[in-house]
mmCIF file of C-alpha atoms in Angstrom:
data_model
loop_
_atom_site.group_PDB
_atom_site.id
_atom_site.type_symbol
_atom_site.label_atom_id
_atom_site.label_comp_id
_atom_site.label_asym_id
_atom_site.label_seq_id
_atom_site.Cartn_x
_atom_site.Cartn_y
_atom_site.Cartn_z
ATOM 1 C CA GLU A 1 12.443 18.680 -20.249
ATOM 2 C CA PRO A 2 13.947 15.429 -20.028
ATOM 3 C CA GLU A 3 11.636 12.391 -19.433
ATOM 4 C CA VAL A 4 11.823 8.645 -18.334
ATOM 5 C CA THR A 5 10.530 6.532 -21.657
ATOM 6 C CA GLN A 6 9.537 3.308 -21.580
ATOM 7 C CA THR A 7 7.965 0.643 -24.586
ATOM 8 C CA PRO A 8 6.400 -1.236 -25.560
ATOM 9 C CA SER A 9 3.236 0.773 -23.756
ATOM 10 C CA HIS A 10 1.109 -1.863 -23.946
ATOM 11 C CA GLN A 11 1.691 -5.839 -23.516
ATOM 12 C CA VAL A 12 -0.237 -9.218 -24.263
ATOM 13 C CA THR A 13 1.418 -12.319 -23.246
ATOM 14 C CA GLN A 14 0.132 -15.897 -23.210
ATOM 15 C CA MET A 15 1.168 -17.488 -19.126
ATOM 16 C CA GLY A 16 4.699 -18.792 -19.197
ATOM 17 C CA GLN A 17 5.988 -16.353 -22.099
ATOM 18 C CA GLU A 18 8.589 -14.985 -21.313
ATOM 19 C CA VAL A 19 8.726 -10.731 -21.246
ATOM 20 C CA ILE A 20 11.034 -7.845 -21.256
ATOM 21 C CA LEU A 21 10.400 -4.289 -20.521
ATOM 22 C CA ARG A 22 11.852 -1.841 -21.395
ATOM 23 C CA CYS A 23 13.274 2.088 -20.319
ATOM 24 C CA VAL A 24 15.902 4.564 -20.845
ATOM 25 C CA PRO A 25 16.106 6.550 -18.001
ATOM 26 C CA ILE A 26 16.931 10.284 -17.425
ATOM 27 C CA SER A 27 19.547 10.856 -18.613
ATOM 28 C CA ASN A 28 22.242 11.767 -16.104
ATOM 29 C CA HIS A 29 20.854 10.271 -13.687
ATOM 30 C CA LEU A 30 22.196 7.506 -11.831
ATOM 31 C CA TYR A 31 19.053 5.429 -9.973
ATOM 32 C CA PHE A 32 16.947 3.227 -11.072
ATOM 33 C CA TYR A 33 13.754 2.074 -10.327
ATOM 34 C CA TRP A 34 11.045 -0.684 -11.360
ATOM 35 C CA TYR A 35 7.758 -0.238 -9.876
ATOM 36 C CA ARG A 36 4.514 -1.934 -10.261
ATOM 37 C CA GLN A 37 0.628 -1.621 -10.178
ATOM 38 C CA ILE A 38 -2.053 -3.349 -10.333
ATOM 39 C CA LEU A 39 -5.536 -2.500 -11.627
ATOM 40 C CA GLY A 40 -7.803 -0.049 -9.333
ATOM 41 C CA GLN A 41 -4.453 -0.662 -6.810
ATOM 42 C CA LYS A 42 -1.484 1.461 -5.810
ATOM 43 C CA VAL A 43 1.769 1.634 -6.671
ATOM 44 C CA GLU A 44 4.740 -0.871 -5.704
ATOM 45 C CA PHE A 45 7.727 -1.402 -5.403
ATOM 46 C CA LEU A 46 9.374 -3.936 -7.357
ATOM 47 C CA VAL A 47 14.048 -3.091 -7.062
ATOM 48 C CA SER A 48 16.525 -0.743 -7.760
ATOM 49 C CA PHE A 49 19.417 -0.015 -9.335
ATOM 50 C CA TYR A 50 22.416 1.643 -8.884
ATOM 51 C CA ASN A 51 25.972 0.438 -10.519
ATOM 52 C CA ASN A 52 25.109 -2.150 -12.406
ATOM 53 C CA GLU A 53 23.535 -4.092 -9.800
ATOM 54 C CA ILE A 54 20.341 -4.514 -7.586
ATOM 55 C CA SER A 55 20.724 -2.547 -4.197
ATOM 56 C CA GLU A 56 17.418 -3.543 -3.187
ATOM 57 C CA LYS A 57 14.038 -5.318 -3.850
ATOM 58 C CA SER A 58 10.635 -6.401 -2.244
ATOM 59 C CA GLU A 59 9.267 -9.183 -1.816
ATOM 60 C CA ILE A 60 7.353 -9.027 -5.092
ATOM 61 C CA PHE A 61 10.602 -9.605 -6.974
ATOM 62 C CA ASP A 62 11.152 -12.813 -6.644
ATOM 63 C CA ASP A 63 13.519 -15.472 -8.966
ATOM 64 C CA GLN A 64 10.894 -15.186 -12.518
ATOM 65 C CA PHE A 65 12.216 -11.418 -12.529
ATOM 66 C CA SER A 66 16.001 -9.756 -13.583
ATOM 67 C CA VAL A 67 16.255 -6.625 -14.316
ATOM 68 C CA GLU A 68 19.374 -5.263 -16.554
ATOM 69 C CA ARG A 69 21.618 -2.344 -18.535
ATOM 70 C CA PRO A 70 22.437 -4.436 -21.588
ATOM 71 C CA ASP A 71 23.979 -0.634 -22.689
ATOM 72 C CA GLY A 72 23.951 2.814 -21.150
ATOM 73 C CA SER A 73 21.253 3.883 -21.399
ATOM 74 C CA ASN A 74 18.416 0.896 -21.554
ATOM 75 C CA PHE A 75 17.450 -0.824 -17.884
ATOM 76 C CA THR A 76 15.102 -3.649 -18.723
ATOM 77 C CA LEU A 77 13.143 -5.440 -15.883
ATOM 78 C CA LYS A 78 12.390 -8.925 -17.086
ATOM 79 C CA ILE A 79 9.339 -11.636 -16.469
ATOM 80 C CA ARG A 80 10.733 -15.541 -17.214
ATOM 81 C CA SER A 81 7.831 -17.753 -16.724
ATOM 82 C CA THR A 82 4.634 -15.164 -16.631
ATOM 83 C CA LYS A 83 1.475 -15.110 -14.653
ATOM 84 C CA LEU A 84 -2.345 -14.105 -14.621
ATOM 85 C CA GLU A 85 -1.291 -12.445 -11.600
ATOM 86 C CA ASP A 86 2.071 -10.107 -13.372
ATOM 87 C CA SER A 87 -0.843 -7.562 -15.334
ATOM 88 C CA ALA A 88 -0.452 -4.873 -14.156
ATOM 89 C CA MET A 89 1.092 -1.955 -15.057
ATOM 90 C CA TYR A 90 4.686 -1.419 -14.916
ATOM 91 C CA PHE A 91 6.459 1.574 -13.867
ATOM 92 C CA CYS A 92 10.103 2.678 -14.640
ATOM 93 C CA ALA A 93 11.893 5.560 -12.496
ATOM 94 C CA SER A 94 15.138 7.210 -12.057
ATOM 95 C CA SER A 95 17.138 9.265 -10.048
ATOM 96 C CA VAL A 96 19.952 11.617 -9.751
ATOM 97 C CA GLY A 97 20.512 10.496 -6.241
ATOM 98 C CA PRO A 98 19.413 7.833 -3.518
ATOM 99 C CA GLN A 99 17.406 10.079 -1.967
ATOM 100 C CA GLU A 100 16.183 12.230 -4.915
ATOM 101 C CA THR A 101 13.032 12.512 -6.002
ATOM 102 C CA GLN A 102 12.168 10.150 -8.406
ATOM 103 C CA TYR A 103 10.995 10.236 -11.620
ATOM 104 C CA PHE A 104 7.944 7.972 -13.155
ATOM 105 C CA GLY A 105 8.043 6.685 -16.674
ATOM 106 C CA PRO A 106 4.415 6.490 -17.814
ATOM 107 C CA GLY A 107 4.118 2.981 -17.706
ATOM 108 C CA THR A 108 4.187 0.023 -20.006
ATOM 109 C CA ARG A 109 0.765 -2.455 -19.278
ATOM 110 C CA LEU A 110 0.748 -5.907 -19.089
ATOM 111 C CA LEU A 111 -1.797 -8.705 -20.124
ATOM 112 C CA VAL A 112 -1.410 -11.626 -19.823
ATOM 113 C CA LEU A 113 -3.871 -14.050 -20.988
ATOM 114 C CA GLY B 1 7.970 -1.409 7.606
ATOM 115 C CA GLN B 2 5.779 1.279 6.630
ATOM 116 C CA SER B 3 2.258 2.163 6.088
ATOM 117 C CA LEU B 4 -0.094 5.173 4.913
ATOM 118 C CA GLU B 5 -3.656 6.480 4.665
ATOM 119 C CA GLN B 6 -5.194 8.244 3.020
ATOM 120 C CA PRO B 7 -8.695 9.067 2.184
ATOM 121 C CA SER B 8 -10.175 7.519 -1.006
ATOM 122 C CA GLU B 9 -12.059 9.732 -2.599
ATOM 123 C CA VAL B 10 -12.928 13.155 -2.189
ATOM 124 C CA THR B 11 -15.049 15.803 -4.184
ATOM 125 C CA ALA B 12 -14.450 19.623 -5.017
ATOM 126 C CA VAL B 13 -16.091 22.131 -7.056
ATOM 127 C CA GLU B 14 -13.686 23.848 -9.207
ATOM 128 C CA GLY B 15 -12.191 26.994 -8.505
ATOM 129 C CA ALA B 16 -12.892 25.385 -3.871
ATOM 130 C CA ILE B 17 -10.292 24.415 -2.408
ATOM 131 C CA VAL B 18 -8.975 20.813 -0.597
ATOM 132 C CA GLN B 19 -7.061 19.145 1.718
ATOM 133 C CA ILE B 20 -5.635 15.661 1.003
ATOM 134 C CA ASN B 21 -4.109 14.238 4.306
ATOM 135 C CA CYS B 22 -1.756 12.020 4.542
ATOM 136 C CA THR B 23 -0.241 9.767 7.826
ATOM 137 C CA TYR B 24 1.379 7.427 7.811
ATOM 138 C CA GLN B 25 3.677 4.690 9.913
ATOM 139 C CA THR B 26 7.769 4.316 9.326
ATOM 140 C CA SER B 27 10.105 2.518 11.720
ATOM 141 C CA GLY B 28 12.234 5.388 10.285
ATOM 142 C CA PHE B 29 11.644 8.427 7.947
ATOM 143 C CA TYR B 30 12.893 10.571 4.530
ATOM 144 C CA GLY B 31 10.912 12.533 3.409
ATOM 145 C CA LEU B 32 7.485 12.875 2.486
ATOM 146 C CA SER B 33 6.728 13.194 -1.329
ATOM 147 C CA TRP B 34 3.372 13.783 -3.551
ATOM 148 C CA TYR B 35 2.488 12.515 -6.889
ATOM 149 C CA GLN B 36 0.000 13.137 -8.865
ATOM 150 C CA GLN B 37 -1.403 10.644 -11.593
ATOM 151 C CA HIS B 38 -4.012 10.718 -14.160
ATOM 152 C CA ASP B 39 -6.429 7.918 -14.852
ATOM 153 C CA GLY B 40 -3.764 5.157 -17.552
ATOM 154 C CA GLY B 41 -1.585 7.396 -17.264
ATOM 155 C CA ALA B 42 2.322 7.923 -15.072
ATOM 156 C CA PRO B 43 2.645 9.491 -10.927
ATOM 157 C CA THR B 44 4.211 12.326 -11.277
ATOM 158 C CA PHE B 45 5.803 14.272 -8.955
ATOM 159 C CA LEU B 46 4.609 16.973 -7.099
ATOM 160 C CA SER B 47 5.514 18.196 -3.537
ATOM 161 C CA TYR B 48 8.524 17.273 -1.519
ATOM 162 C CA ASN B 49 8.453 17.453 1.832
ATOM 163 C CA ALA B 50 11.568 16.119 4.044
ATOM 164 C CA LEU B 51 11.424 18.997 7.642
ATOM 165 C CA ASP B 52 7.906 20.729 9.585
ATOM 166 C CA GLY B 53 5.763 23.083 7.385
ATOM 167 C CA LEU B 54 4.649 24.135 4.344
ATOM 168 C CA GLU B 55 6.103 23.584 0.617
ATOM 169 C CA GLU B 56 4.131 26.521 -2.157
ATOM 170 C CA THR B 57 4.601 25.526 -5.563
ATOM 171 C CA GLY B 58 2.071 27.833 -7.413
ATOM 172 C CA ARG B 59 -1.894 26.326 -6.613
ATOM 173 C CA PHE B 60 -0.503 23.054 -4.974
ATOM 174 C CA SER B 61 0.879 23.311 -1.061
ATOM 175 C CA SER B 62 2.196 20.816 0.912
ATOM 176 C CA PHE B 63 2.723 20.349 4.533
ATOM 177 C CA LEU B 64 4.973 18.723 6.961
ATOM 178 C CA SER B 65 4.343 16.955 10.890
ATOM 179 C CA ARG B 66 7.283 15.049 11.758
ATOM 180 C CA SER B 67 6.192 15.301 14.903
ATOM 181 C CA ASP B 68 2.203 14.273 14.050
ATOM 182 C CA SER B 69 3.570 11.604 11.243
ATOM 183 C CA TYR B 70 0.761 13.462 9.117
ATOM 184 C CA GLY B 71 1.348 15.911 6.195
ATOM 185 C CA TYR B 72 -1.885 16.659 3.258
ATOM 186 C CA LEU B 73 -1.847 18.743 -0.266
ATOM 187 C CA LEU B 74 -3.254 21.302 -0.101
ATOM 188 C CA LEU B 75 -4.603 22.130 -3.781
ATOM 189 C CA GLN B 76 -6.085 25.593 -4.590
ATOM 190 C CA GLU B 77 -8.431 26.936 -7.225
ATOM 191 C CA LEU B 78 -9.438 23.825 -9.223
ATOM 192 C CA GLN B 79 -9.559 22.902 -12.160
ATOM 193 C CA MET B 80 -10.725 20.227 -13.933
ATOM 194 C CA LYS B 81 -7.449 19.090 -14.640
ATOM 195 C CA ASP B 82 -7.010 18.844 -10.972
ATOM 196 C CA SER B 83 -9.589 15.396 -10.889
ATOM 197 C CA ALA B 84 -6.829 12.708 -10.538
ATOM 198 C CA SER B 85 -5.478 10.352 -7.505
ATOM 199 C CA TYR B 86 -3.751 11.620 -5.146
ATOM 200 C CA PHE B 87 -0.642 9.541 -3.861
ATOM 201 C CA CYS B 88 1.527 10.370 -0.268
ATOM 202 C CA ALA B 89 4.825 8.679 -0.110
ATOM 203 C CA VAL B 90 7.482 7.828 2.013
ATOM 204 C CA ARG B 91 10.972 5.859 2.095
ATOM 205 C CA ASP B 92 12.753 4.944 4.992
ATOM 206 C CA GLY B 93 15.306 6.887 5.664
ATOM 207 C CA ASP B 94 16.829 4.065 9.018
ATOM 208 C CA THR B 95 16.922 1.780 6.305
ATOM 209 C CA GLY B 96 18.408 3.563 3.925
ATOM 210 C CA ARG B 97 16.351 2.583 1.876
ATOM 211 C CA ARG B 98 15.751 4.244 -1.359
ATOM 212 C CA ALA B 99 12.373 2.662 -2.448
ATOM 213 C CA LEU B 100 9.294 4.969 -2.316
ATOM 214 C CA THR B 101 6.140 2.603 -0.161
ATOM 215 C CA PHE B 102 2.977 4.618 -1.698
ATOM 216 C CA GLY B 103 0.168 5.230 -0.089
ATOM 217 C CA SER B 104 -3.189 3.812 -1.784
ATOM 218 C CA GLY B 105 -4.545 7.118 -3.709
ATOM 219 C CA THR B 106 -7.197 9.621 -3.305
ATOM 220 C CA ARG B 107 -9.491 9.726 -6.243
ATOM 221 C CA LEU B 108 -10.346 13.890 -6.756
ATOM 222 C CA GLN B 109 -12.862 14.713 -8.183
ATOM 223 C CA VAL B 110 -13.366 18.141 -9.662
ATOM 224 C CA GLN B 111 -17.160 18.856 -10.335
ATOM 225 C CA PRO B 112 -17.692 22.237 -12.780
#
């Protein structure tokens, strides 16, 4: 069964450093998403992406964040200058259509020191 | 905006039936989804209700009443592996938003 994959599984970085989180969505899916989950809290939406552009974003997704689809398979989330409060689990998800079920990857646990 | 309410914790024994409720407030509505998440794992899709009524998938069923802005997830014949957090989630239909808004999750503890 096809699944969303994410790398790395864990990332430790120093405050102020840039990080890039990578995702490979399910191959026939057209809509891609990033969510995050701070430890012990609920999953929160960051951004959705379709047709090589952002279709919607939350208040969390400020100028420090960016997304890109650099090639036909990868979908990346970049945090330019990490802050302590960026420490969280970051989940990538994809769906066939805009209102179809979203399938989540295993997540990248980001720790900012 | 959207908000969802669900109990924070539920405890049950193996073999039992448990119901996890979810009430929601949205400016529009486009279906109620349920996800399971084991500790340290990814949210895994369980079920989706767009219309009123019961959807059954094996041991799990989900119910929706749009007039009451209420749904529940029913887990039958509980197994130890069902110990996890369960999240309800909605999508805002009026604005056509694709983003899922999640509840705070219900932690289910299954005891022997």
